[in-house]
Structures are given as structure tokens and as C-alpha cells.
Amino acid sequence: EPEVTQTPSHQVTQMGQEVILRCVPISNHLYFYWYRQILGQKVEFLVSFYNNEISEKSEIFDDQFSVERPDGSNFTLKIRSTKLEDSAMYFCASSEATGPYEQYFGPGTRLTVT
Amino acid sequence: AQSVTQLGSHVSVSEGALVLLRCNYSSSVPPYLFWYVQYPNQGLQLLLKYTSAATLVKGINGFEAEFKKSETSFHLTKPSAHMSDAAEYFCAVTSGAGNNRKLIWGLGTSLAVNP
């Protein structure tokens, strides 16, 4: 069964460093998403991406964040200068272009900023 | 704006007992509703979805949920709990309108199953 994959599973970085989280969505899906879950808190939407551009972003997704689909398979989230509060589990998801819109999630990348 | 409320951050049941996890939503447009499960150290797995078809929705692992518009609820149930059901359960809503498909999440309910 097709699945969303994410690498790395765990990333430790120092404050101020840039990180790139990688995702391979399900191949025939056209919508891509990033969510994050800070330990003990709810899952939060960061950004959605369709047709090679951002379709929606949350207040969290500020200028420090960017997304890219560099080729036909990868979808990346870049944090330019990490802060301690960026420590969280980051989930990538993808969905088909038409309904019923269920999103399929990857296993997540745990980002720890020290 | 849409929102989701999950009543009870922790629910504990005995093996074989009924599981009832509560979810209420707020939405100004017809919602699409989802339940996801997260096992320890794993990702988010779709349990079931409501997309304006049948109001009683059956999902994987024996779970089902009923959409009640009058009560703005989408509670998750399972007749008989199994030890393997111990996990975190999340209710989520989206409007599915156009390109705005973000999922709005509840805080989650941690289900413990006691032998």
C-alpha cells in the first residue's frame, strides 16, 4: 500500500541552524501539507501546497519557514534559523486532488533544537 | 472558523468494555470529519471519515462514528475494547472548500485499556 515517507526520523540541531525536513508524498497525490505537534499539545497546521505554490499557511508559518517541491517526488520544509520553540514532531501529509480529502500522514520527524 | 473539542483528555476502559470517545465540532459550512489514531512513537493513521454520505461511518479495527448535525458531534465508538486499542485518538475537521483543506485538530484523547 502506498505510504508517505519522511526523513530523517529524528533531527537534533543547534539554535540558529538551518534544517530541512524531507517528505515523499504518495505518488498520485497533488496536495501536500506540513503539520507540527509540540509535545503535549494539539496537532497544528503549518502549510498546504498545490500546483507548485502555497495554497494556505498558518500564522506559525512565518518568514523562517519555506516549502519546496524540488522534483517530482520530494516535498521539503526548511526552517532557516531554528529556535528552541521549533522543537516538535513535524508531520507531512498528502491527499488526492478530488474528494473525500482524507490526508495520509508520514511517520513524522522529531526535531530537537538545543 | 472551525474548531474541534474532544471531551476527556484521558479515557480508561477495561478490555471488552465499550469505548466512547467524544468529539464536538464547530463549523459554519458543511464539515468533513475525521478520526485519526496515533500509536506510541508512530504517525497518524486514518481510522474513519465522514464526508456527507452516510451518517454512521465504519472504520478500521472495529471503530465507528456517528455524525449528528443537531448535536454537532462525531463521537467514536467501539463495542469491545482490545488491549491493542491503547493509543492517542484525534478528531479533526476540514471544510474541504477549494484549496483550503487544512485539518483543524482536537487536543486528542489518550485511551488506556486495562486487562
PDB file of C-alpha atoms in Angstrom:
ATOM      1  CA  GLU A   1       0.000   0.000   0.000  1.00  0.00           C
ATOM      2  CA  PRO A   2       1.388   3.436  -0.903  1.00  0.00           C
ATOM      3  CA  GLU A   3       2.577   5.490   2.033  1.00  0.00           C
ATOM      4  CA  VAL A   4       4.094   8.844   2.864  1.00  0.00           C
ATOM      5  CA  THR A   5       7.690   8.664   3.986  1.00  0.00           C
ATOM      6  CA  GLN A   6       9.721  11.197   5.933  1.00  0.00           C
ATOM      7  CA  THR A   7      13.412  11.623   6.632  1.00  0.00           C
ATOM      8  CA  PRO A   8      15.114  11.887   8.986  1.00  0.00           C
ATOM      9  CA  SER A   9      13.098  10.320  11.780  1.00  0.00           C
ATOM     10  CA  HIS A  10      14.954  12.418  14.343  1.00  0.00           C
ATOM     11  CA  GLN A  11      16.954  15.599  13.835  1.00  0.00           C
ATOM     12  CA  VAL A  12      18.932  17.369  16.516  1.00  0.00           C
ATOM     13  CA  THR A  13      20.195  20.835  15.717  1.00  0.00           C
ATOM     14  CA  GLN A  14      21.552  23.871  17.476  1.00  0.00           C
ATOM     15  CA  MET A  15      19.583  27.082  17.787  1.00  0.00           C
ATOM     16  CA  GLY A  16      20.130  29.315  14.774  1.00  0.00           C
ATOM     17  CA  GLN A  17      20.961  26.486  12.408  1.00  0.00           C
ATOM     18  CA  GLU A  18      19.014  25.701   9.250  1.00  0.00           C
ATOM     19  CA  VAL A  19      17.204  22.394   8.933  1.00  0.00           C
ATOM     20  CA  ILE A  20      15.489  20.721   6.016  1.00  0.00           C
ATOM     21  CA  LEU A  21      12.858  18.101   6.649  1.00  0.00           C
ATOM     22  CA  ARG A  22      12.091  15.830   3.761  1.00  0.00           C
ATOM     23  CA  CYS A  23       8.948  14.044   2.688  1.00  0.00           C
ATOM     24  CA  VAL A  24       7.972  11.791  -0.183  1.00  0.00           C
ATOM     25  CA  PRO A  25       4.188  12.025  -0.645  1.00  0.00           C
ATOM     26  CA  ILE A  26       2.051   9.328  -2.224  1.00  0.00           C
ATOM     27  CA  SER A  27       2.828   9.418  -5.919  1.00  0.00           C
ATOM     28  CA  ASN A  28      -0.580  10.291  -7.400  1.00  0.00           C
ATOM     29  CA  HIS A  29      -1.461  12.865  -4.744  1.00  0.00           C
ATOM     30  CA  LEU A  30      -1.450  16.527  -5.636  1.00  0.00           C
ATOM     31  CA  TYR A  31      -1.982  18.268  -2.287  1.00  0.00           C
ATOM     32  CA  PHE A  32       0.805  18.340   0.264  1.00  0.00           C
ATOM     33  CA  TYR A  33       0.824  19.537   3.851  1.00  0.00           C
ATOM     34  CA  TRP A  34       3.037  20.100   6.832  1.00  0.00           C
ATOM     35  CA  TYR A  35       1.764  19.942  10.394  1.00  0.00           C
ATOM     36  CA  ARG A  36       3.583  20.054  13.682  1.00  0.00           C
ATOM     37  CA  GLN A  37       2.873  18.708  17.156  1.00  0.00           C
ATOM     38  CA  ILE A  38       4.676  20.215  20.088  1.00  0.00           C
ATOM     39  CA  LEU A  39       4.950  17.694  22.905  1.00  0.00           C
ATOM     40  CA  GLY A  40       1.712  17.567  24.852  1.00  0.00           C
ATOM     41  CA  GLN A  41      -0.119  19.936  22.525  1.00  0.00           C
ATOM     42  CA  LYS A  42      -2.509  19.576  19.623  1.00  0.00           C
ATOM     43  CA  VAL A  43      -1.503  18.999  16.037  1.00  0.00           C
ATOM     44  CA  GLU A  44      -1.184  22.362  14.251  1.00  0.00           C
ATOM     45  CA  PHE A  45      -1.460  23.111  10.553  1.00  0.00           C
ATOM     46  CA  LEU A  46       1.552  24.852   9.045  1.00  0.00           C
ATOM     47  CA  VAL A  47       1.108  24.981   5.292  1.00  0.00           C
ATOM     48  CA  SER A  48      -0.582  23.391   2.304  1.00  0.00           C
ATOM     49  CA  PHE A  49       0.878  23.214  -1.184  1.00  0.00           C
ATOM     50  CA  TYR A  50      -0.797  22.635  -4.525  1.00  0.00           C
ATOM     51  CA  ASN A  51       0.189  23.186  -8.121  1.00  0.00           C
ATOM     52  CA  ASN A  52       3.686  24.257  -7.108  1.00  0.00           C
ATOM     53  CA  GLU A  53       2.603  27.009  -4.806  1.00  0.00           C
ATOM     54  CA  ILE A  54       1.431  27.553  -1.258  1.00  0.00           C
ATOM     55  CA  SER A  55      -2.363  27.369  -1.119  1.00  0.00           C
ATOM     56  CA  GLU A  56      -2.709  28.205   2.554  1.00  0.00           C
ATOM     57  CA  LYS A  57      -0.451  28.886   5.512  1.00  0.00           C
ATOM     58  CA  SER A  58      -0.954  29.452   9.199  1.00  0.00           C
ATOM     59  CA  GLU A  59       0.336  32.250  11.409  1.00  0.00           C
ATOM     60  CA  ILE A  60       3.057  29.894  12.578  1.00  0.00           C
ATOM     61  CA  PHE A  61       4.464  29.686   9.049  1.00  0.00           C
ATOM     62  CA  ASP A  62       6.445  32.902   9.093  1.00  0.00           C
ATOM     63  CA  ASP A  63       9.432  34.022   7.035  1.00  0.00           C
ATOM     64  CA  GLN A  64      11.648  31.483   8.781  1.00  0.00           C
ATOM     65  CA  PHE A  65       9.757  28.671   7.107  1.00  0.00           C
ATOM     66  CA  SER A  66       9.669  27.686   3.454  1.00  0.00           C
ATOM     67  CA  VAL A  67       8.480  24.731   1.431  1.00  0.00           C
ATOM     68  CA  GLU A  68       9.616  23.390  -1.856  1.00  0.00           C
ATOM     69  CA  ARG A  69       8.908  20.586  -4.259  1.00  0.00           C
ATOM     70  CA  PRO A  70      12.340  20.326  -5.844  1.00  0.00           C
ATOM     71  CA  ASP A  71      11.471  17.401  -8.079  1.00  0.00           C
ATOM     72  CA  GLY A  72       8.551  15.141  -8.885  1.00  0.00           C
ATOM     73  CA  SER A  73       8.697  13.178  -5.679  1.00  0.00           C
ATOM     74  CA  ASN A  74      10.098  15.181  -2.754  1.00  0.00           C
ATOM     75  CA  PHE A  75       8.414  17.841  -0.656  1.00  0.00           C
ATOM     76  CA  THR A  76      10.602  19.709   1.821  1.00  0.00           C
ATOM     77  CA  LEU A  77      10.146  22.019   4.786  1.00  0.00           C
ATOM     78  CA  LYS A  78      13.021  24.357   5.565  1.00  0.00           C
ATOM     79  CA  ILE A  79      13.463  26.267   8.779  1.00  0.00           C
ATOM     80  CA  ARG A  80      16.117  28.918   8.202  1.00  0.00           C
ATOM     81  CA  SER A  81      17.172  29.754  11.731  1.00  0.00           C
ATOM     82  CA  THR A  82      15.797  27.350  14.271  1.00  0.00           C
ATOM     83  CA  LYS A  83      14.541  28.438  17.674  1.00  0.00           C
ATOM     84  CA  LEU A  84      14.078  26.387  20.810  1.00  0.00           C
ATOM     85  CA  GLU A  85      10.315  26.625  20.341  1.00  0.00           C
ATOM     86  CA  ASP A  86      10.587  24.908  16.949  1.00  0.00           C
ATOM     87  CA  SER A  87      11.225  21.653  18.779  1.00  0.00           C
ATOM     88  CA  ALA A  88       8.305  19.439  17.795  1.00  0.00           C
ATOM     89  CA  MET A  89       7.201  16.474  15.742  1.00  0.00           C
ATOM     90  CA  TYR A  90       6.705  17.529  12.143  1.00  0.00           C
ATOM     91  CA  PHE A  91       4.267  15.560  10.029  1.00  0.00           C
ATOM     92  CA  CYS A  92       3.997  15.607   6.275  1.00  0.00           C
ATOM     93  CA  ALA A  93       0.708  14.600   4.635  1.00  0.00           C
ATOM     94  CA  SER A  94      -0.684  14.294   1.149  1.00  0.00           C
ATOM     95  CA  SER A  95      -4.133  13.963  -0.392  1.00  0.00           C
ATOM     96  CA  GLU A  96      -5.763  13.495  -3.740  1.00  0.00           C
ATOM     97  CA  ALA A  97      -6.987  16.418  -5.800  1.00  0.00           C
ATOM     98  CA  THR A  98     -10.637  15.458  -5.513  1.00  0.00           C
ATOM     99  CA  GLY A  99     -12.777  14.437  -2.533  1.00  0.00           C
ATOM    100  CA  PRO A 100     -13.147  12.987   0.037  1.00  0.00           C
ATOM    101  CA  TYR A 101      -9.997  14.783   1.025  1.00  0.00           C
ATOM    102  CA  GLU A 102      -8.546  12.415   3.564  1.00  0.00           C
ATOM    103  CA  GLN A 103      -4.940  13.174   4.261  1.00  0.00           C
ATOM    104  CA  TYR A 104      -2.362  10.445   4.589  1.00  0.00           C
ATOM    105  CA  PHE A 105       0.400  11.106   7.055  1.00  0.00           C
ATOM    106  CA  GLY A 106       4.024  10.157   7.250  1.00  0.00           C
ATOM    107  CA  PRO A 107       5.602   8.834  10.443  1.00  0.00           C
ATOM    108  CA  GLY A 108       6.957  12.265  11.367  1.00  0.00           C
ATOM    109  CA  THR A 109      10.320  13.848  12.043  1.00  0.00           C
ATOM    110  CA  ARG A 110      11.138  14.697  15.617  1.00  0.00           C
ATOM    111  CA  LEU A 111      13.070  17.959  15.612  1.00  0.00           C
ATOM    112  CA  THR A 112      15.020  18.824  18.738  1.00  0.00           C
ATOM    113  CA  VAL A 113      16.584  22.276  18.917  1.00  0.00           C
ATOM    114  CA  THR A 114      19.232  22.717  21.607  1.00  0.00           C
TER     115      THR A 114
ATOM    116  CA  ALA B   1     -13.868  29.497  11.844  1.00  0.00           C
ATOM    117  CA  GLN B   2     -13.792  25.806  12.533  1.00  0.00           C
ATOM    118  CA  SER B   3     -12.868  24.169  15.803  1.00  0.00           C
ATOM    119  CA  VAL B   4     -12.878  20.763  17.454  1.00  0.00           C
ATOM    120  CA  THR B   5     -13.406  19.890  21.096  1.00  0.00           C
ATOM    121  CA  GLN B   6     -12.568  16.476  22.461  1.00  0.00           C
ATOM    122  CA  LEU B   7     -14.046  15.929  25.895  1.00  0.00           C
ATOM    123  CA  GLY B   8     -11.768  13.917  28.134  1.00  0.00           C
ATOM    124  CA  SER B   9      -8.040  14.014  27.570  1.00  0.00           C
ATOM    125  CA  HIS B  10      -7.709  10.570  29.150  1.00  0.00           C
ATOM    126  CA  VAL B  11     -10.156   7.691  28.964  1.00  0.00           C
ATOM    127  CA  SER B  12      -9.608   4.343  30.647  1.00  0.00           C
ATOM    128  CA  VAL B  13     -11.684   1.253  29.921  1.00  0.00           C
ATOM    129  CA  SER B  14     -11.469  -2.416  30.707  1.00  0.00           C
ATOM    130  CA  GLU B  15     -10.729  -4.922  27.997  1.00  0.00           C
ATOM    131  CA  GLY B  16     -14.022  -5.942  26.408  1.00  0.00           C
ATOM    132  CA  ALA B  17     -15.838  -2.793  27.510  1.00  0.00           C
ATOM    133  CA  LEU B  18     -17.426  -0.181  25.293  1.00  0.00           C
ATOM    134  CA  VAL B  19     -15.160   2.578  24.043  1.00  0.00           C
ATOM    135  CA  LEU B  20     -16.695   6.047  23.654  1.00  0.00           C
ATOM    136  CA  LEU B  21     -14.508   8.982  22.683  1.00  0.00           C
ATOM    137  CA  ARG B  22     -16.282  12.296  22.322  1.00  0.00           C
ATOM    138  CA  CYS B  23     -15.807  14.896  19.623  1.00  0.00           C
ATOM    139  CA  ASN B  24     -17.794  18.074  19.042  1.00  0.00           C
ATOM    140  CA  TYR B  25     -17.108  20.426  16.206  1.00  0.00           C
ATOM    141  CA  SER B  26     -17.908  23.937  15.162  1.00  0.00           C
ATOM    142  CA  SER B  27     -18.189  24.792  11.505  1.00  0.00           C
ATOM    143  CA  SER B  28     -20.041  27.412   9.509  1.00  0.00           C
ATOM    144  CA  VAL B  29     -20.008  25.181   6.428  1.00  0.00           C
ATOM    145  CA  PRO B  30     -20.795  21.501   5.998  1.00  0.00           C
ATOM    146  CA  PRO B  31     -17.836  19.742   7.550  1.00  0.00           C
ATOM    147  CA  TYR B  32     -15.717  16.805   6.630  1.00  0.00           C
ATOM    148  CA  LEU B  33     -14.800  14.976   9.832  1.00  0.00           C
ATOM    149  CA  PHE B  34     -12.040  12.519  10.571  1.00  0.00           C
ATOM    150  CA  TRP B  35     -10.741  10.361  13.363  1.00  0.00           C
ATOM    151  CA  TYR B  36      -7.045   9.566  13.416  1.00  0.00           C
ATOM    152  CA  VAL B  37      -5.162   7.245  15.743  1.00  0.00           C
ATOM    153  CA  GLN B  38      -1.567   7.605  16.868  1.00  0.00           C
ATOM    154  CA  TYR B  39       0.157   4.616  18.422  1.00  0.00           C
ATOM    155  CA  PRO B  40       3.228   5.288  20.562  1.00  0.00           C
ATOM    156  CA  ASN B  41       6.136   6.584  18.510  1.00  0.00           C
ATOM    157  CA  GLN B  42       4.200   6.288  15.276  1.00  0.00           C
ATOM    158  CA  GLY B  43       2.490   8.610  12.818  1.00  0.00           C
ATOM    159  CA  LEU B  44      -1.153   9.492  12.365  1.00  0.00           C
ATOM    160  CA  GLN B  45      -3.336   6.785  10.872  1.00  0.00           C
ATOM    161  CA  LEU B  46      -6.803   7.452   9.488  1.00  0.00           C
ATOM    162  CA  LEU B  47      -9.466   5.486  11.369  1.00  0.00           C
ATOM    163  CA  LEU B  48     -12.552   6.740   9.575  1.00  0.00           C
ATOM    164  CA  LYS B  49     -14.077   9.726   7.824  1.00  0.00           C
ATOM    165  CA  TYR B  50     -17.411  11.463   7.350  1.00  0.00           C
ATOM    166  CA  THR B  51     -17.863  13.187   4.009  1.00  0.00           C
ATOM    167  CA  SER B  52     -21.602  13.910   3.841  1.00  0.00           C
ATOM    168  CA  ALA B  53     -22.705  10.443   2.820  1.00  0.00           C
ATOM    169  CA  ALA B  54     -23.949   8.007   5.475  1.00  0.00           C
ATOM    170  CA  THR B  55     -24.102   9.491   8.949  1.00  0.00           C
ATOM    171  CA  LEU B  56     -22.931   6.242  10.564  1.00  0.00           C
ATOM    172  CA  VAL B  57     -19.406   5.624   9.423  1.00  0.00           C
ATOM    173  CA  LYS B  58     -17.471   2.408   9.906  1.00  0.00           C
ATOM    174  CA  GLY B  59     -13.712   2.433  10.070  1.00  0.00           C
ATOM    175  CA  ILE B  60     -10.828   0.129  10.666  1.00  0.00           C
ATOM    176  CA  ASN B  61     -10.268  -2.059  13.724  1.00  0.00           C
ATOM    177  CA  GLY B  62     -13.980  -2.216  14.579  1.00  0.00           C
ATOM    178  CA  PHE B  63     -14.407   1.500  15.228  1.00  0.00           C
ATOM    179  CA  GLU B  64     -17.363   3.526  14.058  1.00  0.00           C
ATOM    180  CA  ALA B  65     -18.623   7.071  14.449  1.00  0.00           C
ATOM    181  CA  GLU B  66     -21.953   8.778  14.009  1.00  0.00           C
ATOM    182  CA  PHE B  67     -22.344  12.271  12.597  1.00  0.00           C
ATOM    183  CA  LYS B  68     -25.100  14.149  14.417  1.00  0.00           C
ATOM    184  CA  LYS B  69     -25.624  17.560  12.897  1.00  0.00           C
ATOM    185  CA  SER B  70     -28.141  18.655  15.530  1.00  0.00           C
ATOM    186  CA  GLU B  71     -25.602  17.959  18.269  1.00  0.00           C
ATOM    187  CA  THR B  72     -22.551  18.980  16.197  1.00  0.00           C
ATOM    188  CA  SER B  73     -20.965  15.748  17.315  1.00  0.00           C
ATOM    189  CA  PHE B  74     -18.926  12.961  15.796  1.00  0.00           C
ATOM    190  CA  HIS B  75     -18.288  10.552  18.662  1.00  0.00           C
ATOM    191  CA  LEU B  76     -16.107   7.489  18.143  1.00  0.00           C
ATOM    192  CA  THR B  77     -17.212   4.130  19.496  1.00  0.00           C
ATOM    193  CA  LYS B  78     -16.117   0.524  19.605  1.00  0.00           C
ATOM    194  CA  PRO B  79     -18.300  -2.154  21.207  1.00  0.00           C
ATOM    195  CA  SER B  80     -15.474  -4.109  22.803  1.00  0.00           C
ATOM    196  CA  ALA B  81     -12.071  -2.687  23.634  1.00  0.00           C
ATOM    197  CA  HIS B  82      -8.914  -4.615  22.949  1.00  0.00           C
ATOM    198  CA  MET B  83      -5.530  -4.090  24.550  1.00  0.00           C
ATOM    199  CA  SER B  84      -4.142  -3.082  21.165  1.00  0.00           C
ATOM    200  CA  ASP B  85      -6.540  -0.113  21.044  1.00  0.00           C
ATOM    201  CA  ALA B  86      -4.440   1.764  23.590  1.00  0.00           C
ATOM    202  CA  ALA B  87      -3.336   4.875  21.718  1.00  0.00           C
ATOM    203  CA  GLU B  88      -3.962   8.593  21.223  1.00  0.00           C
ATOM    204  CA  TYR B  89      -7.082   9.438  19.227  1.00  0.00           C
ATOM    205  CA  PHE B  90      -7.572  12.703  17.390  1.00  0.00           C
ATOM    206  CA  CYS B  91     -10.709  14.182  15.887  1.00  0.00           C
ATOM    207  CA  ALA B  92     -10.221  16.643  13.016  1.00  0.00           C
ATOM    208  CA  VAL B  93     -12.403  18.779  10.778  1.00  0.00           C
ATOM    209  CA  THR B  94     -11.991  20.476   7.437  1.00  0.00           C
ATOM    210  CA  SER B  95     -14.310  22.372   5.187  1.00  0.00           C
ATOM    211  CA  GLY B  96     -12.835  20.805   2.095  1.00  0.00           C
ATOM    212  CA  ALA B  97     -13.601  24.036   0.300  1.00  0.00           C
ATOM    213  CA  GLY B  98     -11.474  24.802  -2.732  1.00  0.00           C
ATOM    214  CA  ASN B  99      -7.812  24.722  -1.917  1.00  0.00           C
ATOM    215  CA  ASN B 100      -8.349  25.380   1.788  1.00  0.00           C
ATOM    216  CA  ARG B 101      -8.165  21.867   3.120  1.00  0.00           C
ATOM    217  CA  LYS B 102      -6.258  22.293   6.329  1.00  0.00           C
ATOM    218  CA  LEU B 103      -7.280  19.965   9.121  1.00  0.00           C
ATOM    219  CA  ILE B 104      -8.275  21.572  12.403  1.00  0.00           C
ATOM    220  CA  TRP B 105      -7.500  19.212  15.259  1.00  0.00           C
ATOM    221  CA  GLY B 106      -8.811  18.447  18.686  1.00  0.00           C
ATOM    222  CA  LEU B 107      -6.424  18.082  21.606  1.00  0.00           C
ATOM    223  CA  GLY B 108      -6.628  14.332  21.479  1.00  0.00           C
ATOM    224  CA  THR B 109      -7.826  11.637  23.856  1.00  0.00           C
ATOM    225  CA  SER B 110      -5.453   9.102  25.306  1.00  0.00           C
ATOM    226  CA  LEU B 111      -7.160   5.720  25.574  1.00  0.00           C
ATOM    227  CA  ALA B 112      -5.895   3.220  28.118  1.00  0.00           C
ATOM    228  CA  VAL B 113      -7.216  -0.344  28.089  1.00  0.00           C
ATOM    229  CA  ASN B 114      -6.923  -2.281  31.326  1.00  0.00           C
ATOM    230  CA  PRO B 115      -6.780  -6.085  31.441  1.00  0.00           C
TER     231      PRO B 115
END
